[in-house]
PDB file of C-alpha atoms in Angstrom:
ATOM      1  CA  MET C 221     142.523 103.840 107.965  1.00  0.00           C
ATOM      2  CA  GLY C 222     145.914 103.129 109.490  1.00  0.00           C
ATOM      3  CA  ASP C 223     146.665 102.817 113.177  1.00  0.00           C
ATOM      4  CA  SER C 224     149.427 103.617 115.654  1.00  0.00           C
ATOM      5  CA  LYS C 225     151.726 101.222 117.496  1.00  0.00           C
ATOM      6  CA  TYR C 226     150.813 103.129 120.679  1.00  0.00           C
ATOM      7  CA  TYR C 227     147.060 102.577 120.365  1.00  0.00           C
ATOM      8  CA  SER C 228     146.540  99.684 122.806  1.00  0.00           C
ATOM      9  CA  VAL C 229     149.041 100.780 125.438  1.00  0.00           C
ATOM     10  CA  VAL C 230     148.027 104.430 125.647  1.00  0.00           C
ATOM     11  CA  ARG C 231     144.316 103.563 125.597  1.00  0.00           C
ATOM     12  CA  ASP C 232     144.742 101.046 128.412  1.00  0.00           C
ATOM     13  CA  GLU C 233     146.801 103.466 130.485  1.00  0.00           C
ATOM     14  CA  VAL C 234     144.362 106.361 130.131  1.00  0.00           C
ATOM     15  CA  LYS C 235     141.374 104.078 130.660  1.00  0.00           C
ATOM     16  CA  LYS C 236     142.760 103.100 134.082  1.00  0.00           C
ATOM     17  CA  LEU C 237     143.157 106.751 135.055  1.00  0.00           C
ATOM     18  CA  ILE C 238     139.643 107.605 133.892  1.00  0.00           C
ATOM     19  CA  LYS C 239     138.166 104.727 135.892  1.00  0.00           C
ATOM     20  CA  GLU C 240     139.879 105.974 139.056  1.00  0.00           C
ATOM     21  CA  TYR C 241     139.817 109.757 138.678  1.00  0.00           C
ATOM     22  CA  CYS C 242     137.123 110.792 136.182  1.00  0.00           C
ATOM     23  CA  LYS C 243     133.820 111.353 137.966  1.00  0.00           C
ATOM     24  CA  GLU C 244     131.712 112.385 134.970  1.00  0.00           C
ATOM     25  CA  GLY C 245     130.820 110.639 131.731  1.00  0.00           C
ATOM     26  CA  ALA C 246     131.261 113.369 129.165  1.00  0.00           C
ATOM     27  CA  HIS C 247     135.017 112.823 128.981  1.00  0.00           C
ATOM     28  CA  ASP C 248     135.083 109.044 129.271  1.00  0.00           C
ATOM     29  CA  ILE C 249     137.185 106.578 127.284  1.00  0.00           C
ATOM     30  CA  TYR C 250     134.529 106.444 124.564  1.00  0.00           C
ATOM     31  CA  HIS C 251     134.856 110.182 123.991  1.00  0.00           C
ATOM     32  CA  LEU C 252     138.578 109.630 123.441  1.00  0.00           C
ATOM     33  CA  ASP C 253     137.846 106.692 121.131  1.00  0.00           C
ATOM     34  CA  ARG C 254     135.545 108.876 119.033  1.00  0.00           C
ATOM     35  CA  VAL C 255     138.066 111.715 118.866  1.00  0.00           C
ATOM     36  CA  TYR C 256     140.782 109.319 117.721  1.00  0.00           C
ATOM     37  CA  LYS C 257     138.558 107.665 115.092  1.00  0.00           C
ATOM     38  CA  MET C 258     137.423 111.050 113.813  1.00  0.00           C
ATOM     39  CA  ALA C 259     141.024 112.286 113.700  1.00  0.00           C
ATOM     40  CA  LEU C 260     141.991 109.287 111.582  1.00  0.00           C
ATOM     41  CA  TYR C 261     138.969 109.868 109.329  1.00  0.00           C
ATOM     42  CA  ILE C 262     139.756 113.564 108.786  1.00  0.00           C
ATOM     43  CA  ASN C 263     143.425 112.764 108.178  1.00  0.00           C
ATOM     44  CA  GLU C 264     142.582 110.197 105.520  1.00  0.00           C
ATOM     45  CA  LYS C 265     139.617 111.963 103.898  1.00  0.00           C
ATOM     46  CA  ASP C 266     141.460 115.277 103.493  1.00  0.00           C
ATOM     47  CA  LYS C 267     144.760 113.551 102.645  1.00  0.00           C
ATOM     48  CA  LEU C 268     146.613 115.537 105.330  1.00  0.00           C
ATOM     49  CA  ASN C 269     149.405 113.022 106.023  1.00  0.00           C
ATOM     50  CA  GLY C 270     149.348 113.596 109.772  1.00  0.00           C
ATOM     51  CA  ASP C 271     151.625 111.402 111.875  1.00  0.00           C
ATOM     52  CA  LEU C 272     149.560 108.482 113.215  1.00  0.00           C
ATOM     53  CA  ASP C 273     151.522 108.165 116.460  1.00  0.00           C
ATOM     54  CA  ILE C 274     151.035 111.836 117.303  1.00  0.00           C
ATOM     55  CA  LEU C 275     147.332 111.674 116.436  1.00  0.00           C
ATOM     56  CA  CYS C 276     146.850 108.610 118.605  1.00  0.00           C
ATOM     57  CA  LEU C 277     148.787 109.813 121.652  1.00  0.00           C
ATOM     58  CA  ALA C 278     147.358 113.331 121.537  1.00  0.00           C
ATOM     59  CA  SER C 279     143.805 112.011 121.111  1.00  0.00           C
ATOM     60  CA  TYR C 280     144.034 109.809 124.187  1.00  0.00           C
ATOM     61  CA  MET C 281     145.937 112.306 126.342  1.00  0.00           C
ATOM     62  CA  HIS C 282     144.212 115.588 125.476  1.00  0.00           C
ATOM     63  CA  ASP C 283     141.688 115.386 128.334  1.00  0.00           C
ATOM     64  CA  LEU C 284     143.984 114.484 131.229  1.00  0.00           C
ATOM     65  CA  HIS C 285     143.053 117.833 132.800  1.00  0.00           C
ATOM     66  CA  ARG C 286     139.532 116.451 133.243  1.00  0.00           C
ATOM     67  CA  LEU C 287     140.741 113.956 135.837  1.00  0.00           C
ATOM     68  CA  GLN C 288     139.686 115.010 139.330  1.00  0.00           C
ATOM     69  CA  LEU C 289     142.611 114.248 141.612  1.00  0.00           C
ATOM     70  CA  LYS C 290     140.896 116.183 144.407  1.00  0.00           C
ATOM     71  CA  ASP C 291     137.321 116.118 145.710  1.00  0.00           C
ATOM     72  CA  ASP C 292     136.425 119.563 144.358  1.00  0.00           C
ATOM     73  CA  VAL C 293     135.130 120.202 140.837  1.00  0.00           C
ATOM     74  CA  GLU C 294     137.746 122.422 139.221  1.00  0.00           C
ATOM     75  CA  LEU C 295     137.708 123.551 135.601  1.00  0.00           C
ATOM     76  CA  LYS C 296     141.266 123.595 134.281  1.00  0.00           C
ATOM     77  CA  HIS C 297     143.189 124.296 131.094  1.00  0.00           C
ATOM     78  CA  SER C 298     144.455 121.430 128.943  1.00  0.00           C
ATOM     79  CA  ASP C 299     148.076 122.171 129.810  1.00  0.00           C
ATOM     80  CA  ASP C 300     147.427 121.699 133.556  1.00  0.00           C
ATOM     81  CA  ILE C 301     148.474 118.061 133.207  1.00  0.00           C
ATOM     82  CA  GLU C 302     152.254 118.152 133.513  1.00  0.00           C
ATOM     83  CA  GLU C 303     152.777 115.443 136.147  1.00  0.00           C
ATOM     84  CA  ILE C 304     150.269 112.906 134.812  1.00  0.00           C
ATOM     85  CA  PHE C 305     151.297 113.575 131.220  1.00  0.00           C
ATOM     86  CA  ASN C 306     154.978 113.068 131.995  1.00  0.00           C
ATOM     87  CA  ASP C 307     154.287 109.878 133.930  1.00  0.00           C
ATOM     88  CA  ILE C 308     152.470 108.348 130.970  1.00  0.00           C
ATOM     89  CA  CYS C 309     155.182 109.422 128.524  1.00  0.00           C
ATOM     90  CA  LEU C 310     157.847 107.844 130.705  1.00  0.00           C
ATOM     91  CA  LYS C 311     155.869 104.649 131.178  1.00  0.00           C
ATOM     92  CA  LEU C 312     155.273 104.299 127.433  1.00  0.00           C
ATOM     93  CA  LYS C 313     158.857 105.328 126.619  1.00  0.00           C
ATOM     94  CA  ILE C 314     157.753 108.039 124.208  1.00  0.00           C
ATOM     95  CA  ASP C 315     160.594 109.880 122.479  1.00  0.00           C
ATOM     96  CA  ASN C 316     161.181 113.438 123.767  1.00  0.00           C
ATOM     97  CA  ASN C 317     160.721 114.982 120.316  1.00  0.00           C
ATOM     98  CA  LEU C 318     157.353 113.268 120.071  1.00  0.00           C
ATOM     99  CA  VAL C 319     156.428 114.450 123.575  1.00  0.00           C
ATOM    100  CA  GLU C 320     156.831 118.114 122.629  1.00  0.00           C
ATOM    101  CA  LYS C 321     154.736 117.692 119.494  1.00  0.00           C
ATOM    102  CA  ILE C 322     151.957 116.005 121.495  1.00  0.00           C
ATOM    103  CA  LYS C 323     151.977 118.868 124.024  1.00  0.00           C
ATOM    104  CA  GLU C 324     151.665 121.403 121.229  1.00  0.00           C
ATOM    105  CA  CYS C 325     148.680 119.552 119.777  1.00  0.00           C
ATOM    106  CA  ILE C 326     146.925 119.280 123.135  1.00  0.00           C
ATOM    107  CA  LYS C 327     147.302 123.004 123.835  1.00  0.00           C
ATOM    108  CA  LEU C 328     145.468 123.799 120.590  1.00  0.00           C
ATOM    109  CA  THR C 329     142.300 122.065 121.847  1.00  0.00           C
ATOM    110  CA  ASP C 330     141.744 124.947 124.309  1.00  0.00           C
ATOM    111  CA  LYS C 331     142.000 127.739 121.751  1.00  0.00           C
ATOM    112  CA  HIS C 332     138.772 129.262 120.424  1.00  0.00           C
ATOM    113  CA  SER C 333     137.999 132.454 118.539  1.00  0.00           C
ATOM    114  CA  PHE C 334     134.666 131.306 117.033  1.00  0.00           C
ATOM    115  CA  CYS C 335     135.513 133.113 113.809  1.00  0.00           C
ATOM    116  CA  GLY C 336     138.049 130.744 112.265  1.00  0.00           C
ATOM    117  CA  ASP C 337     141.186 132.834 112.725  1.00  0.00           C
ATOM    118  CA  VAL C 338     142.548 131.454 115.993  1.00  0.00           C
ATOM    119  CA  ILE C 339     144.848 129.042 114.193  1.00  0.00           C
ATOM    120  CA  LYS C 340     147.043 129.782 111.209  1.00  0.00           C
ATOM    121  CA  GLU C 341     147.614 126.539 109.372  1.00  0.00           C
ATOM    122  CA  LEU C 342     151.196 127.364 108.482  1.00  0.00           C
ATOM    123  CA  GLU C 343     152.097 127.980 112.148  1.00  0.00           C
ATOM    124  CA  SER C 344     150.360 124.972 113.678  1.00  0.00           C
ATOM    125  CA  PRO C 345     151.167 121.260 113.363  1.00  0.00           C
ATOM    126  CA  ILE C 346     148.712 119.511 111.094  1.00  0.00           C
ATOM    127  CA  GLU C 347     148.132 116.909 113.813  1.00  0.00           C
ATOM    128  CA  GLY C 348     147.038 119.669 116.204  1.00  0.00           C
ATOM    129  CA  ILE C 349     144.562 121.051 113.681  1.00  0.00           C
ATOM    130  CA  ILE C 350     143.150 117.563 113.083  1.00  0.00           C
ATOM    131  CA  LEU C 351     142.902 116.808 116.820  1.00  0.00           C
ATOM    132  CA  ARG C 352     141.191 120.109 117.549  1.00  0.00           C
ATOM    133  CA  ASP C 353     138.649 119.591 114.767  1.00  0.00           C
ATOM    134  CA  ALA C 354     137.928 116.021 115.905  1.00  0.00           C
ATOM    135  CA  ASP C 355     137.504 117.117 119.527  1.00  0.00           C
ATOM    136  CA  ASN C 356     135.211 120.005 118.563  1.00  0.00           C
ATOM    137  CA  LEU C 357     133.033 117.698 116.473  1.00  0.00           C
ATOM    138  CA  ASP C 358     132.380 115.461 119.476  1.00  0.00           C
ATOM    139  CA  SER C 359     130.769 118.462 121.198  1.00  0.00           C
ATOM    140  CA  LEU C 360     128.216 118.707 118.379  1.00  0.00           C
ATOM    141  CA  GLY C 361     125.258 116.649 117.202  1.00  0.00           C
ATOM    142  CA  ALA C 362     123.338 114.047 119.196  1.00  0.00           C
ATOM    143  CA  VAL C 363     126.376 112.963 121.194  1.00  0.00           C
ATOM    144  CA  GLY C 364     127.297 116.599 121.806  1.00  0.00           C
ATOM    145  CA  ILE C 365     123.849 117.259 123.279  1.00  0.00           C
ATOM    146  CA  ALA C 366     124.151 114.264 125.602  1.00  0.00           C
ATOM    147  CA  ARG C 367     127.649 115.285 126.686  1.00  0.00           C
ATOM    148  CA  ALA C 368     126.564 118.876 127.356  1.00  0.00           C
ATOM    149  CA  PHE C 369     123.844 117.749 129.744  1.00  0.00           C
ATOM    150  CA  MET C 370     126.091 115.201 131.463  1.00  0.00           C
ATOM    151  CA  PHE C 371     128.923 117.633 132.074  1.00  0.00           C
ATOM    152  CA  GLY C 372     126.685 120.581 132.888  1.00  0.00           C
ATOM    153  CA  GLN C 373     124.901 118.602 135.572  1.00  0.00           C
ATOM    154  CA  TYR C 374     128.224 117.425 136.979  1.00  0.00           C
ATOM    155  CA  ILE C 375     129.595 120.961 137.429  1.00  0.00           C
ATOM    156  CA  GLY C 376     126.346 122.229 138.899  1.00  0.00           C
ATOM    157  CA  GLU C 377     124.727 124.102 136.015  1.00  0.00           C
ATOM    158  CA  GLU C 378     120.933 124.217 135.952  1.00  0.00           C
ATOM    159  CA  MET C 379     119.176 122.865 132.875  1.00  0.00           C
ATOM    160  CA  TYR C 380     117.826 126.216 131.649  1.00  0.00           C
ATOM    161  CA  ASN C 381     117.265 129.680 133.090  1.00  0.00           C
ATOM    162  CA  PRO C 382     114.669 131.501 130.944  1.00  0.00           C
ATOM    163  CA  ASN C 383     115.307 134.775 132.778  1.00  0.00           C
ATOM    164  CA  GLN C 384     118.856 135.028 131.426  1.00  0.00           C
ATOM    165  CA  LYS C 385     119.473 136.171 127.845  1.00  0.00           C
ATOM    166  CA  LEU C 386     120.875 133.369 125.704  1.00  0.00           C
ATOM    167  CA  ASN C 387     123.738 135.449 124.265  1.00  0.00           C
ATOM    168  CA  ASP C 388     124.470 137.446 127.393  1.00  0.00           C
ATOM    169  CA  ARG C 389     127.960 136.095 128.138  1.00  0.00           C
ATOM    170  CA  GLU C 390     131.219 135.338 126.377  1.00  0.00           C
ATOM    171  CA  TYR C 391     132.528 131.795 126.678  1.00  0.00           C
ATOM    172  CA  ASP C 392     135.094 131.275 129.442  1.00  0.00           C
ATOM    173  CA  LEU C 393     136.861 127.922 129.612  1.00  0.00           C
ATOM    174  CA  THR C 394     137.207 127.951 133.403  1.00  0.00           C
ATOM    175  CA  SER C 395     133.749 129.353 134.270  1.00  0.00           C
ATOM    176  CA  ARG C 396     130.338 127.749 134.386  1.00  0.00           C
ATOM    177  CA  SER C 397     127.672 128.803 131.902  1.00  0.00           C
ATOM    178  CA  SER C 398     124.427 130.460 132.968  1.00  0.00           C
ATOM    179  CA  SER C 399     122.728 127.113 132.270  1.00  0.00           C
ATOM    180  CA  ILE C 400     123.328 124.038 130.143  1.00  0.00           C
ATOM    181  CA  ILE C 401     121.100 125.458 127.396  1.00  0.00           C
ATOM    182  CA  HIS C 402     123.054 128.725 127.531  1.00  0.00           C
ATOM    183  CA  HIS C 403     126.234 126.718 126.907  1.00  0.00           C
ATOM    184  CA  PHE C 404     124.895 125.860 123.445  1.00  0.00           C
ATOM    185  CA  TYR C 405     124.855 129.566 122.589  1.00  0.00           C
ATOM    186  CA  GLU C 406     128.006 130.556 124.473  1.00  0.00           C
ATOM    187  CA  LYS C 407     130.154 127.847 122.884  1.00  0.00           C
ATOM    188  CA  LEU C 408     128.696 124.859 121.056  1.00  0.00           C
ATOM    189  CA  PHE C 409     126.951 126.573 118.134  1.00  0.00           C
ATOM    190  CA  LYS C 410     130.054 128.689 117.571  1.00  0.00           C
ATOM    191  CA  LEU C 411     132.318 125.670 117.119  1.00  0.00           C
ATOM    192  CA  GLU C 412     131.139 125.361 113.522  1.00  0.00           C
ATOM    193  CA  TYR C 413     133.162 128.506 112.760  1.00  0.00           C
ATOM    194  CA  ASP C 414     136.268 127.213 114.511  1.00  0.00           C
ATOM    195  CA  VAL C 415     136.881 124.002 112.585  1.00  0.00           C
ATOM    196  CA  ILE C 416     139.439 124.211 109.805  1.00  0.00           C
ATOM    197  CA  THR C 417     139.559 121.017 107.752  1.00  0.00           C
ATOM    198  CA  ASN C 418     137.092 120.558 104.895  1.00  0.00           C
ATOM    199  CA  THR C 419     135.743 117.297 106.272  1.00  0.00           C
ATOM    200  CA  ALA C 420     135.167 118.792 109.719  1.00  0.00           C
ATOM    201  CA  LYS C 421     133.315 121.769 108.239  1.00  0.00           C
ATOM    202  CA  GLU C 422     130.863 119.465 106.452  1.00  0.00           C
ATOM    203  CA  ILE C 423     130.253 117.343 109.543  1.00  0.00           C
ATOM    204  CA  ALA C 424     129.963 120.376 111.843  1.00  0.00           C
ATOM    205  CA  LYS C 425     127.246 121.987 109.706  1.00  0.00           C
ATOM    206  CA  ASP C 426     125.155 118.830 109.712  1.00  0.00           C
ATOM    207  CA  ARG C 427     125.504 118.387 113.482  1.00  0.00           C
ATOM    208  CA  VAL C 428     124.713 122.024 114.262  1.00  0.00           C
ATOM    209  CA  ASP C 429     121.568 121.796 112.120  1.00  0.00           C
ATOM    210  CA  TYR C 430     120.464 118.834 114.225  1.00  0.00           C
ATOM    211  CA  MET C 431     121.152 120.711 117.479  1.00  0.00           C
ATOM    212  CA  GLU C 432     119.101 123.680 116.295  1.00  0.00           C
ATOM    213  CA  GLU C 433     116.169 121.362 115.562  1.00  0.00           C
ATOM    214  CA  TYR C 434     116.523 119.861 119.028  1.00  0.00           C
ATOM    215  CA  LEU C 435     116.516 123.256 120.758  1.00  0.00           C
ATOM    216  CA  ASN C 436     113.475 124.431 118.801  1.00  0.00           C
ATOM    217  CA  ARG C 437     111.648 121.416 120.175  1.00  0.00           C
ATOM    218  CA  PHE C 438     113.119 121.970 123.651  1.00  0.00           C
ATOM    219  CA  PHE C 439     111.815 125.547 123.873  1.00  0.00           C
ATOM    220  CA  GLU C 440     108.364 124.474 122.665  1.00  0.00           C
ATOM    221  CA  GLU C 441     108.129 121.833 125.371  1.00  0.00           C
ATOM    222  CA  PHE C 442     109.687 124.051 128.044  1.00  0.00           C
ATOM    223  CA  ASP C 443     107.050 126.732 127.414  1.00  0.00           C
ATOM    224  CA  VAL C 444     104.321 124.089 126.935  1.00  0.00           C
ATOM    225  CA  ILE C 445     103.406 125.237 123.430  1.00  0.00           C
ATOM    226  CA  ILE C 446     100.832 122.726 122.202  1.00  0.00           C
TER     227      ILE C 446
END
């Protein structure tokens, strides 16, 4: 796999911000590393010819809205990053044309329909589609389970509320789920239907299968079925 000339500088810059302003571990520098590596893998495996600089910069800057610049825990959209985003672009001397393409890619990471029709390939930059698939995949599988519990605990969700129906609510980006386990049903399991690239579809299915096995075991232990 190839790499971008921006890799070291953008990673170092975002890593500093995460160390100072990110108070939870689900969106740490290693999450960004995995998204970038997966984006490169999808790009190469599916022969999509995505621009490596855009993939790199968008991968490392797509979660700037997770930084907590205030003491309160606020769930924000990915485009609520204007000042920090612009500061990094200026510091790294990123060309304005590239800046707009990165913004477009980052905005796509917030869009979900859970039925595969939220993005039309001909109307979206290929780098945005790749980034979105790579980011979605990191919410699935063993790592996805760990991240769900880390972030859910951070924003104050209880582990599981058995008195609330599992499919009782629609997913809302800026609202908390009924519980961390409910978040699997409100969003995570549905991500399999939102990925677009062939490689991401294969990986998503395998990771969702693993999560279903985990939850079957979770419910057995929660109800003390021996």
